[in-house]
Short mmCIF file of C-alpha atoms and ligand atoms in Angstrom, two decimals:
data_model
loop_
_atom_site.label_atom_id
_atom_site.label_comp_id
_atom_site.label_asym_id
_atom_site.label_seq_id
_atom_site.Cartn_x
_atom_site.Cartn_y
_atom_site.Cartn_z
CA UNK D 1 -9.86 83.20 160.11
CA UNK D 2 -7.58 83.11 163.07
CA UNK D 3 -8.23 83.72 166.54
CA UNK D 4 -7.79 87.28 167.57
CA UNK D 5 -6.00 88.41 170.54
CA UNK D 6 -5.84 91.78 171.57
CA UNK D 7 -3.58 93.19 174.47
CA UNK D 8 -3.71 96.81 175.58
CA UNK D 9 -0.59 97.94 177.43
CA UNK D 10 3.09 96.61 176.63
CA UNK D 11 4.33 97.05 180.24
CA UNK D 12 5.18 93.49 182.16
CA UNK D 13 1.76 92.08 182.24
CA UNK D 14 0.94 93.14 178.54
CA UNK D 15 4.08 92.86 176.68
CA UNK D 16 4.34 89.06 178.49
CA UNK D 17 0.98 88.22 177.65
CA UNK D 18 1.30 89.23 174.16
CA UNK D 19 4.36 87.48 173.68
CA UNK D 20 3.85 84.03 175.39
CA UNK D 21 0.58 83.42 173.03
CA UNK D 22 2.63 84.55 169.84
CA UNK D 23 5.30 82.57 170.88
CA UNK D 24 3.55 79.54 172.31
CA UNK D 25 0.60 79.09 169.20
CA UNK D 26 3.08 79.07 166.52
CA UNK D 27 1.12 81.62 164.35
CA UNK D 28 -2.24 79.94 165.24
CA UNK D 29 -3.28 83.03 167.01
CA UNK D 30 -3.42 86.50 165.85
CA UNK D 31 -1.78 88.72 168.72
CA UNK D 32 -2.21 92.65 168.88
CA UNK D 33 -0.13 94.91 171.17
CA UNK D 34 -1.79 98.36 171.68
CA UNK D 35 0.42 100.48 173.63
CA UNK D 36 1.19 104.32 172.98
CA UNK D 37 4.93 104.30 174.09
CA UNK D 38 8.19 103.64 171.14
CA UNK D 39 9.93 103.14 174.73
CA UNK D 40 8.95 100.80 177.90
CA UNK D 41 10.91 102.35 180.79
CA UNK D 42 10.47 99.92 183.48
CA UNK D 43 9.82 101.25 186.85
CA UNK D 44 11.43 98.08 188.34
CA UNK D 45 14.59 99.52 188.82
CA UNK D 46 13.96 103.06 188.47
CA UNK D 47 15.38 104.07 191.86
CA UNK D 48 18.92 102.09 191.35
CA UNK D 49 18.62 105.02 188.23
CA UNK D 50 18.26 108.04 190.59
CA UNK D 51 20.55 106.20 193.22
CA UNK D 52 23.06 106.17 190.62
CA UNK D 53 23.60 102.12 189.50
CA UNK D 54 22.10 102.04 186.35
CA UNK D 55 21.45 104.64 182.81
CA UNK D 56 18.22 105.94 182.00
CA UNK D 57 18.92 103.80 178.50
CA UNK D 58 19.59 100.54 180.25
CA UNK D 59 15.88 100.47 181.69
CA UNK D 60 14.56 100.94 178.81
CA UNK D 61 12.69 98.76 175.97
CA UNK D 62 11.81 98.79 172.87
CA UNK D 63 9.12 96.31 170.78
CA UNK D 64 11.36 95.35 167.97
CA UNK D 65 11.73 92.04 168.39
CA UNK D 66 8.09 91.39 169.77
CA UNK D 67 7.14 92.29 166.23
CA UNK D 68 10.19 91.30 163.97
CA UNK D 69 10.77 87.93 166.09
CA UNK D 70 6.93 87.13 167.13
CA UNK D 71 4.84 88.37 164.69
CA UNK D 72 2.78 90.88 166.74
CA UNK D 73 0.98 93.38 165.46
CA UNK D 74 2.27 96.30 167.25
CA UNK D 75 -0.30 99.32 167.19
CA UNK D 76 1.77 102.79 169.00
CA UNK D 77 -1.62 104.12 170.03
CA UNK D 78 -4.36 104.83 172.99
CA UNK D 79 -6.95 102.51 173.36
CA UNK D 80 -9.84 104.58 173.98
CA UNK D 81 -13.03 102.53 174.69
CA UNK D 82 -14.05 99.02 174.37
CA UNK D 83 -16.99 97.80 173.06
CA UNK D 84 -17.85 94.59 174.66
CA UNK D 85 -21.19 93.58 172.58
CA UNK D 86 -19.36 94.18 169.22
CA UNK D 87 -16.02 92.92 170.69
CA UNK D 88 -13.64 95.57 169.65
CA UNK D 89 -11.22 98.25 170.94
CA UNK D 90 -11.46 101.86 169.47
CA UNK D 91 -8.02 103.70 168.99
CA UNK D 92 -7.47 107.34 169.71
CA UNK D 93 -5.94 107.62 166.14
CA UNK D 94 -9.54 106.64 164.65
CA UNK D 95 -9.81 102.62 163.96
CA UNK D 96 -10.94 99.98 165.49
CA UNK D 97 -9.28 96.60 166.83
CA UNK D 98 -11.78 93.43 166.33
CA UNK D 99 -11.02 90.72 169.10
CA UNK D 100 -12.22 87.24 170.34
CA UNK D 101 -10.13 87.63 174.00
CA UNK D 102 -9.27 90.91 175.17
CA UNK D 103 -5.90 91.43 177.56
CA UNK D 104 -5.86 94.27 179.81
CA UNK D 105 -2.70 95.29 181.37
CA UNK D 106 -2.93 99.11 181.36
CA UNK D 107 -1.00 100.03 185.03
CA UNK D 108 -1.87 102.25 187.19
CA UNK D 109 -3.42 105.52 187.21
CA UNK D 110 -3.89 108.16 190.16
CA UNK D 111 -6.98 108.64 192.49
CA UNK D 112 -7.73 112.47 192.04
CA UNK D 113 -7.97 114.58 195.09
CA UNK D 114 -6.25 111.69 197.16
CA UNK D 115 -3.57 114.39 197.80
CA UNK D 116 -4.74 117.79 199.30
CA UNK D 117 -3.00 120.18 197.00
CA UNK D 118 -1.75 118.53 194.27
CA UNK D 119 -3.18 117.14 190.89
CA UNK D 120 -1.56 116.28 187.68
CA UNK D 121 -0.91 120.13 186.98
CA UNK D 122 1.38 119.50 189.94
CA UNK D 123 3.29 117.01 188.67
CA UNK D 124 6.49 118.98 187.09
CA UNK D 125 6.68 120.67 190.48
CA UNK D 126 6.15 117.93 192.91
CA UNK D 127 7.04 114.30 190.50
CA UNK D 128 5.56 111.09 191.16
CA UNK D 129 7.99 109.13 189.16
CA UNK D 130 5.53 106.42 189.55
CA UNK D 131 5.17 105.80 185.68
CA UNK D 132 8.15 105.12 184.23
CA UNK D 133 10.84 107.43 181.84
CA UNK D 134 10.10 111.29 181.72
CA UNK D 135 8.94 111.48 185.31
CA UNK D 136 11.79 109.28 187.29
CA UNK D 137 14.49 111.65 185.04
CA UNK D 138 12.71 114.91 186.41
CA UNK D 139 12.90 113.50 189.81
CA UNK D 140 16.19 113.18 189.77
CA UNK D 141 17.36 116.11 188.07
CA UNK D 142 15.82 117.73 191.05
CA UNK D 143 17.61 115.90 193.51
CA UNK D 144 20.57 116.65 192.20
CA UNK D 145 19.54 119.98 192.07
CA UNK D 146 18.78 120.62 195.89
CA UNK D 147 20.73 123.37 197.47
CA UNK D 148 22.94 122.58 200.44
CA UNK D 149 21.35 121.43 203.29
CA UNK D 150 18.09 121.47 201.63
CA UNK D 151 14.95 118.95 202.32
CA UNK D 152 13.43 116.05 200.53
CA UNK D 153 9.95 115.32 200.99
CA UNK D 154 7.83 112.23 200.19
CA UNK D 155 4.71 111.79 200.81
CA UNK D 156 3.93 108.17 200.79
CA UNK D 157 0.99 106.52 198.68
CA UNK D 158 -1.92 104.39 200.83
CA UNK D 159 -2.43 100.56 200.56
CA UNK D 160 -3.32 98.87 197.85
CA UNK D 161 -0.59 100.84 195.51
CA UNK D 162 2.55 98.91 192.96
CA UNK D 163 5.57 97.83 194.56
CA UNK D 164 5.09 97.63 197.98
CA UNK D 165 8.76 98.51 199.07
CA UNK D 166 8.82 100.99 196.13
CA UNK D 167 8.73 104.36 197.68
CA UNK D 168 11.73 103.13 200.79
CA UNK D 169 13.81 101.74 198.28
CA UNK D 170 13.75 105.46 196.20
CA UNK D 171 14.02 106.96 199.79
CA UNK D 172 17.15 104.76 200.11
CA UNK D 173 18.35 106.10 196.41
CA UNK D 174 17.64 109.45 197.52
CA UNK D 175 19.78 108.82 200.72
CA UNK D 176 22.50 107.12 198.61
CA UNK D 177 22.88 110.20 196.41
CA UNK D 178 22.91 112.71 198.93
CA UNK D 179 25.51 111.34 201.46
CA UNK D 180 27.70 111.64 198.29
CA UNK D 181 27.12 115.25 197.41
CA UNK D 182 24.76 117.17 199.99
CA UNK D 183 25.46 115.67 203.26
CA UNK D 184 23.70 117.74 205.53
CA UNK D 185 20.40 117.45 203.17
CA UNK D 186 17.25 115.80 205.29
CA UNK D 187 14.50 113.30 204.02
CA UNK D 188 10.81 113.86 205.29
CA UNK D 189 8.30 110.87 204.98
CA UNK D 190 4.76 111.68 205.31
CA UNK D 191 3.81 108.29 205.20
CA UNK D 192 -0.68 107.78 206.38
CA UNK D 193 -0.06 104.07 206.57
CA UNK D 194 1.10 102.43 210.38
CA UNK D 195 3.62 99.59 209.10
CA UNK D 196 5.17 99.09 205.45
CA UNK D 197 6.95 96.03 203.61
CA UNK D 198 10.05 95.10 204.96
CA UNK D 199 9.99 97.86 207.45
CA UNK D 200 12.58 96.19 209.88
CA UNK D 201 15.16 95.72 207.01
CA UNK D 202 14.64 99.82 205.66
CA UNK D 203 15.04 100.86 208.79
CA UNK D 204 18.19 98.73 210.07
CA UNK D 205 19.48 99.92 207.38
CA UNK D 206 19.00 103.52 207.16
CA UNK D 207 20.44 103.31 210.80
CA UNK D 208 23.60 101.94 209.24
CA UNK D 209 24.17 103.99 206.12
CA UNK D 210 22.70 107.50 206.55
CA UNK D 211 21.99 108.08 210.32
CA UNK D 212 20.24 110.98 210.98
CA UNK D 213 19.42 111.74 207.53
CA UNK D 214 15.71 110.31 207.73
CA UNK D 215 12.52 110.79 209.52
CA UNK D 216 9.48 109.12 208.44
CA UNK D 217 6.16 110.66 210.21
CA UNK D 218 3.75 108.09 210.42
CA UNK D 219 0.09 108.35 210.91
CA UNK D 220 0.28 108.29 214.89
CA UNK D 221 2.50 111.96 214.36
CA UNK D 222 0.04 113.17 211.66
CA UNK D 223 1.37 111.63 208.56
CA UNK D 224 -1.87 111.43 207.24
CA UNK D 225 -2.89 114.56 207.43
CA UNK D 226 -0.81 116.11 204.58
CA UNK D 227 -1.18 119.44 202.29
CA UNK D 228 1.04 119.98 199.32
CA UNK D 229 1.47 123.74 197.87
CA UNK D 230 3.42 123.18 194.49
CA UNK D 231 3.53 126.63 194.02
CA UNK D 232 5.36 127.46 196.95
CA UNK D 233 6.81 124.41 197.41
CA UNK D 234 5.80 123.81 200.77
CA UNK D 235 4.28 120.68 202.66
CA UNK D 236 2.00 120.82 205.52
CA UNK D 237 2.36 118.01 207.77
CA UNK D 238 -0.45 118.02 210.54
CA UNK D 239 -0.20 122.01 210.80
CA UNK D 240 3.79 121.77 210.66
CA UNK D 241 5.02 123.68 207.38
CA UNK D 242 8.25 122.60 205.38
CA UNK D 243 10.19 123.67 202.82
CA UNK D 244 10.74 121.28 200.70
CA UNK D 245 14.00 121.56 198.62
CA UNK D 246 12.45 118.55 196.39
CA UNK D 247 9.20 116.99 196.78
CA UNK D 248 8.00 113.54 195.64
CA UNK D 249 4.19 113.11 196.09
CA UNK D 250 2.95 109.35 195.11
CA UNK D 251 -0.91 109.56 194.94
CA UNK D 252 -3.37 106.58 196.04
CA UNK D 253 -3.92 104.50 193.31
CA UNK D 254 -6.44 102.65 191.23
CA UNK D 255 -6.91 100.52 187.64
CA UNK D 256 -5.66 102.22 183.93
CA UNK D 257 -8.23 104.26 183.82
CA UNK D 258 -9.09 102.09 179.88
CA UNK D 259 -10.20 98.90 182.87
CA UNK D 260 -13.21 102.11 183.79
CA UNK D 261 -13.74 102.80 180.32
CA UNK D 262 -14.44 99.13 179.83
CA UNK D 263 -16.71 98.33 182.92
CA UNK D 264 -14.53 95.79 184.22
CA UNK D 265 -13.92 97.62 187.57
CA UNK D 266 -15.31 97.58 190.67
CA UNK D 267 -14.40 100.49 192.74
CA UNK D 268 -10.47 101.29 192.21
CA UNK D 269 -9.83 97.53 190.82
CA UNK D 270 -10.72 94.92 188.42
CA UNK D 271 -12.11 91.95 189.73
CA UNK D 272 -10.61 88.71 188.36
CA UNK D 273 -10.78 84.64 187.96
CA UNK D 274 -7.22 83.73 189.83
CA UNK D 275 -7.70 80.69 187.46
CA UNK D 276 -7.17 82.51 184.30
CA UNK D 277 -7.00 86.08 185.33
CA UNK D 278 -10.73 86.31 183.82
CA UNK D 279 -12.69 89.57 184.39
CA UNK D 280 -15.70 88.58 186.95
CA UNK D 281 -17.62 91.10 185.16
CA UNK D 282 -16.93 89.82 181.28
CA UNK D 283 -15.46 86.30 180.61
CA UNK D 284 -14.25 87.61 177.31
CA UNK D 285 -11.75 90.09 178.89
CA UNK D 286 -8.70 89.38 181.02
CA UNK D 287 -6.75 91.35 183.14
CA UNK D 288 -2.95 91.17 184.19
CA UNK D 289 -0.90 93.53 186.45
CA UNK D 290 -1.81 96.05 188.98
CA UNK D 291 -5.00 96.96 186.93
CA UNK D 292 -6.41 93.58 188.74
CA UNK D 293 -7.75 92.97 192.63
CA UNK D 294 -4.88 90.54 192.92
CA UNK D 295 -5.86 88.64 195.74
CA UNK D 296 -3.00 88.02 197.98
CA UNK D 297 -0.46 88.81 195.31
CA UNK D 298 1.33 92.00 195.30
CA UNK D 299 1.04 95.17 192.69
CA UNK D 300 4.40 94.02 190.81
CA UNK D 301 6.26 93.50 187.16
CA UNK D 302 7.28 90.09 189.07
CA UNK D 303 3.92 89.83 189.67
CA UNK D 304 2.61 90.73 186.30
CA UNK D 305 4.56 88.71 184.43
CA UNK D 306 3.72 85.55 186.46
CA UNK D 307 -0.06 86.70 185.88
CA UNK D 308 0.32 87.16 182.00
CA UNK D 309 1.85 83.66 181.73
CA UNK D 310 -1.14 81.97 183.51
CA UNK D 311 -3.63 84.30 181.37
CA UNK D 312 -1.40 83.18 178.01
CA UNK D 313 -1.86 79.82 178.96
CA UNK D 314 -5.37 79.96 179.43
CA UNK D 315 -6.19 81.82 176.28
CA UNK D 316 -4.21 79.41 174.14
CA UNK D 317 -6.08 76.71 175.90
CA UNK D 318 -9.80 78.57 175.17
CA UNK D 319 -9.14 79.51 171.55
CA UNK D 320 -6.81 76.54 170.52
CA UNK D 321 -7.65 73.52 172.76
CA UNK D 322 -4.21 73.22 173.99
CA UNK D 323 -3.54 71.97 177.07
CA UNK D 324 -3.60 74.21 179.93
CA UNK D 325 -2.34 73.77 183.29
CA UNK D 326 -3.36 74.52 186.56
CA UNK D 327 -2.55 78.16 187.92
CA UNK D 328 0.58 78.88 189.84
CA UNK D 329 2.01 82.34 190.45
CA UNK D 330 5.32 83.40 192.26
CA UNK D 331 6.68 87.15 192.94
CA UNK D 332 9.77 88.32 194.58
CA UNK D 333 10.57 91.66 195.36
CA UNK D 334 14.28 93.14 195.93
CA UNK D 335 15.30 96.17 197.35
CA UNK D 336 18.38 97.88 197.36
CA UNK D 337 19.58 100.33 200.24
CA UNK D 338 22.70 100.95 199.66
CA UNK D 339 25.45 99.87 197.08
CA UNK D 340 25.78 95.79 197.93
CA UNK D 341 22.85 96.11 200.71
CA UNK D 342 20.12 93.69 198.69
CA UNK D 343 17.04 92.53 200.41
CA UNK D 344 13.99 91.14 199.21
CA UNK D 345 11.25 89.61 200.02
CA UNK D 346 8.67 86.84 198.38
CA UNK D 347 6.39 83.87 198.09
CA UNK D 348 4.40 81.25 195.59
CA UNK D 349 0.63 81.53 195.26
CA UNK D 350 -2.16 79.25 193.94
CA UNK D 351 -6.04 79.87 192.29
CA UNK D 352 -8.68 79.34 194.37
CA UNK D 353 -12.18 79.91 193.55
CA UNK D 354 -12.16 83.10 196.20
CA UNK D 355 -8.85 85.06 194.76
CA UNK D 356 -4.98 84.27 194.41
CA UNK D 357 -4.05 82.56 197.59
CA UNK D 358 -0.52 82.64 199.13
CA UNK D 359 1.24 79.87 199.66
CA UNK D 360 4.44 80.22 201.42
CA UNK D 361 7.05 83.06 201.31
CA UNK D 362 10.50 84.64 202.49
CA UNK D 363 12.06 87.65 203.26
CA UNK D 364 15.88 88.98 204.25
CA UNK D 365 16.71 88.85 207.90
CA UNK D 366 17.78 91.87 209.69
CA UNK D 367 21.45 91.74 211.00
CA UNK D 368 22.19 89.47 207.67
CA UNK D 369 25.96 89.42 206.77
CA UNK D 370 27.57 91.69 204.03
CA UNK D 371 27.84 88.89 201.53
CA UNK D 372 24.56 87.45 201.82
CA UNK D 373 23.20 91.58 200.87
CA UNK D 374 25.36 91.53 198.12
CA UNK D 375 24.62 87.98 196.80
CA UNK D 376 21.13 89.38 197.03
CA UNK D 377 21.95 92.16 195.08
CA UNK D 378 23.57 90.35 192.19
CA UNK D 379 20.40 87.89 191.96
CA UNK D 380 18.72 91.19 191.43
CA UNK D 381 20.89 91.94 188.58
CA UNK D 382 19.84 88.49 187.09
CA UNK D 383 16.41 88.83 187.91
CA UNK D 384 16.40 92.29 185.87
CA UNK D 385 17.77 90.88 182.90
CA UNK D 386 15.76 88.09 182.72
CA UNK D 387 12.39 88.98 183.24
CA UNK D 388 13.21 92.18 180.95
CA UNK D 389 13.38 89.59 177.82
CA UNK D 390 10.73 87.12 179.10
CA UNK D 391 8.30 90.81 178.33
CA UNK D 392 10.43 91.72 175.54
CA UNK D 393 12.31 89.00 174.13
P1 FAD M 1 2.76 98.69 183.39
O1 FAD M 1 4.02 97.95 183.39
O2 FAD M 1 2.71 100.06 183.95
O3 FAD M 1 2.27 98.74 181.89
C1 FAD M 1 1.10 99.41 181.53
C2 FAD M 1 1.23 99.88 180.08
O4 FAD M 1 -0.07 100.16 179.59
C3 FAD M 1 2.05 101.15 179.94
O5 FAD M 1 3.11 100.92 179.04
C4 FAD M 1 1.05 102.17 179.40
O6 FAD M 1 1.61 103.05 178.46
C5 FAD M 1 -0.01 101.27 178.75
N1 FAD M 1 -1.35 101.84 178.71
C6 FAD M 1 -2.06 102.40 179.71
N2 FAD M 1 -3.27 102.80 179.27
C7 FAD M 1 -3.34 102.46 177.96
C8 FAD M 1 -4.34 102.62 176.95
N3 FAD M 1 -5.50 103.21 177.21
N4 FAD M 1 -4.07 102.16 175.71
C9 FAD M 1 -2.88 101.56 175.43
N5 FAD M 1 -1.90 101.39 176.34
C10 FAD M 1 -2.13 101.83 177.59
N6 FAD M 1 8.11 95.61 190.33
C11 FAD M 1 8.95 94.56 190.53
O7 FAD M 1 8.58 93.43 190.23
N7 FAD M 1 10.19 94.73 191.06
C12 FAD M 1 10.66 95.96 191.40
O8 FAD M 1 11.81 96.09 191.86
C13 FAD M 1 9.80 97.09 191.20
N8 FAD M 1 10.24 98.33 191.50
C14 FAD M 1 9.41 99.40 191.29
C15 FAD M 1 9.86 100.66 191.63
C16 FAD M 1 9.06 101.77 191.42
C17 FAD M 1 9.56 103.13 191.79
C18 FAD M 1 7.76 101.60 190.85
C19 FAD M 1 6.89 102.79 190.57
C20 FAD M 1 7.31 100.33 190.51
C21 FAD M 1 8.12 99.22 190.74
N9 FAD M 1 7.68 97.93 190.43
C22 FAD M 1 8.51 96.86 190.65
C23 FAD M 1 6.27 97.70 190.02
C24 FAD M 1 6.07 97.48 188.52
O9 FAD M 1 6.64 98.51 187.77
C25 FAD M 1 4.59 97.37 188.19
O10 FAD M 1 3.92 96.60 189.15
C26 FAD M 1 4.41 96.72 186.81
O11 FAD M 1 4.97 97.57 185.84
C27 FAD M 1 2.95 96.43 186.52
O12 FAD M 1 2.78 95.93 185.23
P2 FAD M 1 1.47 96.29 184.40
O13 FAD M 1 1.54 95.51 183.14
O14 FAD M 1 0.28 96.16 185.28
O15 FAD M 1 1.60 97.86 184.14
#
């Protein structure tokens, strides 16, 4: 029979993978998408939703088209183990899914305890809204939701976690929001880490658009030393107790928690091939996304999707004997602080035999002019709508 391909996870590693090796073998490879979701809501993008620029519905995605369009076999289900002698996934709903290469691109999931107070109990209290859909609308419902006055509190996740600028970009969402309809609201940042991405640009720009409005307590003020009561909705922050009006806790980080379940991990990550985004642990298994020890690369759907099409590549090339060429990856990451005030930041990467190496990168420039933020804005725009159907189709 054919070569079997399975991929578990349809976010922008998976649903990239799945679709460059239907797309690219003309129906000489048998692809698989396991994924539990009827819906993808990105997370790229999630904070121009609670900022106010975009619909819950236009972030989302649906797998039509991968399966009317592509021909994958698109399983709504949890994988729940992998079986790497016998070569097959197991399926919450009973079955299971034979495979010659496995694809893992199962996200993130959160490092218990990392948080002193709060575990997924917490979560309808005190939202991540670092998965997409459910969690990013509760968030903002509760922003909008804050009395006069009232304080917003993040507490910031530790290094290595997705989208670097991801937590200042929703803090300059949150900011956005409340100029507009609680002006004298504050915005508390318990943040354990000393610097963060494009720290010079956030902070110009928070300056310019909502002075006063934010305080971000690093690590030399105690920002590390944080307790969360969901049930009183306080934060303690270095012996220092607020009330906290709305509270956004992003726990540290690590693999899907299915990357465990399969051995492929080596503390909080899966060790990879930057070659062919190969498991070190199981040549058989790849994985994509922020699930992988990425090298230099950061945890993004940019970055994802640049991984997947490598991986795709390579697979084709192992199970088909086309020709496969040699590993490049790029990533760019915008921001957006207020309406028309883009930034971003990125760079190309190569394989070596160590890990993904960088290359050479960019980033915004403080003090840039008003239509250079907005042209970065609009390539944003662009950027969304194009990667969303090089995953989707
Ligand atoms: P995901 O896209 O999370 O996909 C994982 C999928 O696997 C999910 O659909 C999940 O349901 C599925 N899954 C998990 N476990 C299983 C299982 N056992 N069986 C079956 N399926 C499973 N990136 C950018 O490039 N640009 C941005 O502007 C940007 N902004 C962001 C803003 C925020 C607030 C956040 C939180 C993230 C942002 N990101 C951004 C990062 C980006 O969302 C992630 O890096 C990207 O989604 C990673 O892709 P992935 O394939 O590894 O995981």
């Amino acid at each position: 029979g054919k070569p079997r391909v399975v991929v578990v996870g349809g976010g922008a590693g998976g649903a990239t993978a799945a679709r460059y090796i239907a797309k690219d073998s003309a129906g000489e490879i048998d692809v698989t998408l396991i994924e539990p979701s009827r819906s993808y809501y990105t997370c790229f993008f999630s904070n121009l939703y609670i900022g106010g620029f975009r619909t819950i519905e236009s972030i989302a995605h649906s797998y039509g088209t991968l399966a009317s369009d592509y021909g994958i076999n698109v399983v709504h289900d949890w994988a729940t183990g992998v079986d790497r002698a016998a070569k097959s996934v197991a399926l919450a709903g009973g079955g299971r899914v034979p495979y010659d290469r496995l694809i893992l691109s199962p996200g993130i999931d959160f490092v218990a305890g990392s948080v002193a107070g709060w575990d997924l109990t917490s979560q309808n209290a005190m939202p991540h809204a670092y998965k997409g859909g459910s969690q990013t609308e509760l968030l903002k419902a509760q922003i909008l939701a804050m009395p006069e006055g009232g304080t917003f509190v993040m507490v910031a996740p530790p290094n290595p976690y997705r989208c670097p600028p991801g937590p200042y970009e929703r803090v300059s969402m949150v900011a956005h929001v409340l100029k507009q309809s609680n002006p004298t609201a504050k915005i508390i940042i318990a943040d354990s880490k000393a610097n963060f991405s494009k720290q010079g640009l956030f902070e110009a720009g928070w300056e310019a658009h909502y002075p006063g409005m934010i305080t971000r307590i690093g690590p030399d003020f105690g920002g590390e030393n944080v307790t969360v009561n969901p049930a009183e909705m306080t934060v303690d922050i270095d012996g220092e107790v607020i009330e906290a009006a709305a509270c956004n806790v992003i726990p540290a980080q690590k693999a899907g928690h299915i990357a465990d379940l399969a051995g492929v991990t080596e503390g909080n990550w899966a060790p990879v091939n930057a070659v062919d985004m190969s498991s070190k642990v199981d040549p058989e298994i790849h994985v994509l996304g922020d699930s992988a020890a990425q090298g230099d690369m950061p945890k993004s759907g940019f970055s994802a999707n640049s991984q997947a099409k490598v991986c795709a590549n390579a697979v084709r090339g192992a199970l088909t004997g086309s020709r496969v060429f040699p590993a490049r990856f790029s990533n760019t990451c915008w921001s957006l602080i207020d309406a028309d005030d883009g930034v971003k930041v990125g760079a190309t990467y190569e394989a070596t035999e160590e890990k993904i190496a960088r290359i050479d990168g960019f980033v915004s420039q403080t003090g840039e002019d008003a239509a250079t933020r907005k042209a970065t804005y609009e390539e944003s725009l662009g950027w969304y709508d194009a990667i969303t159907s090089d995953m989707f189709g």
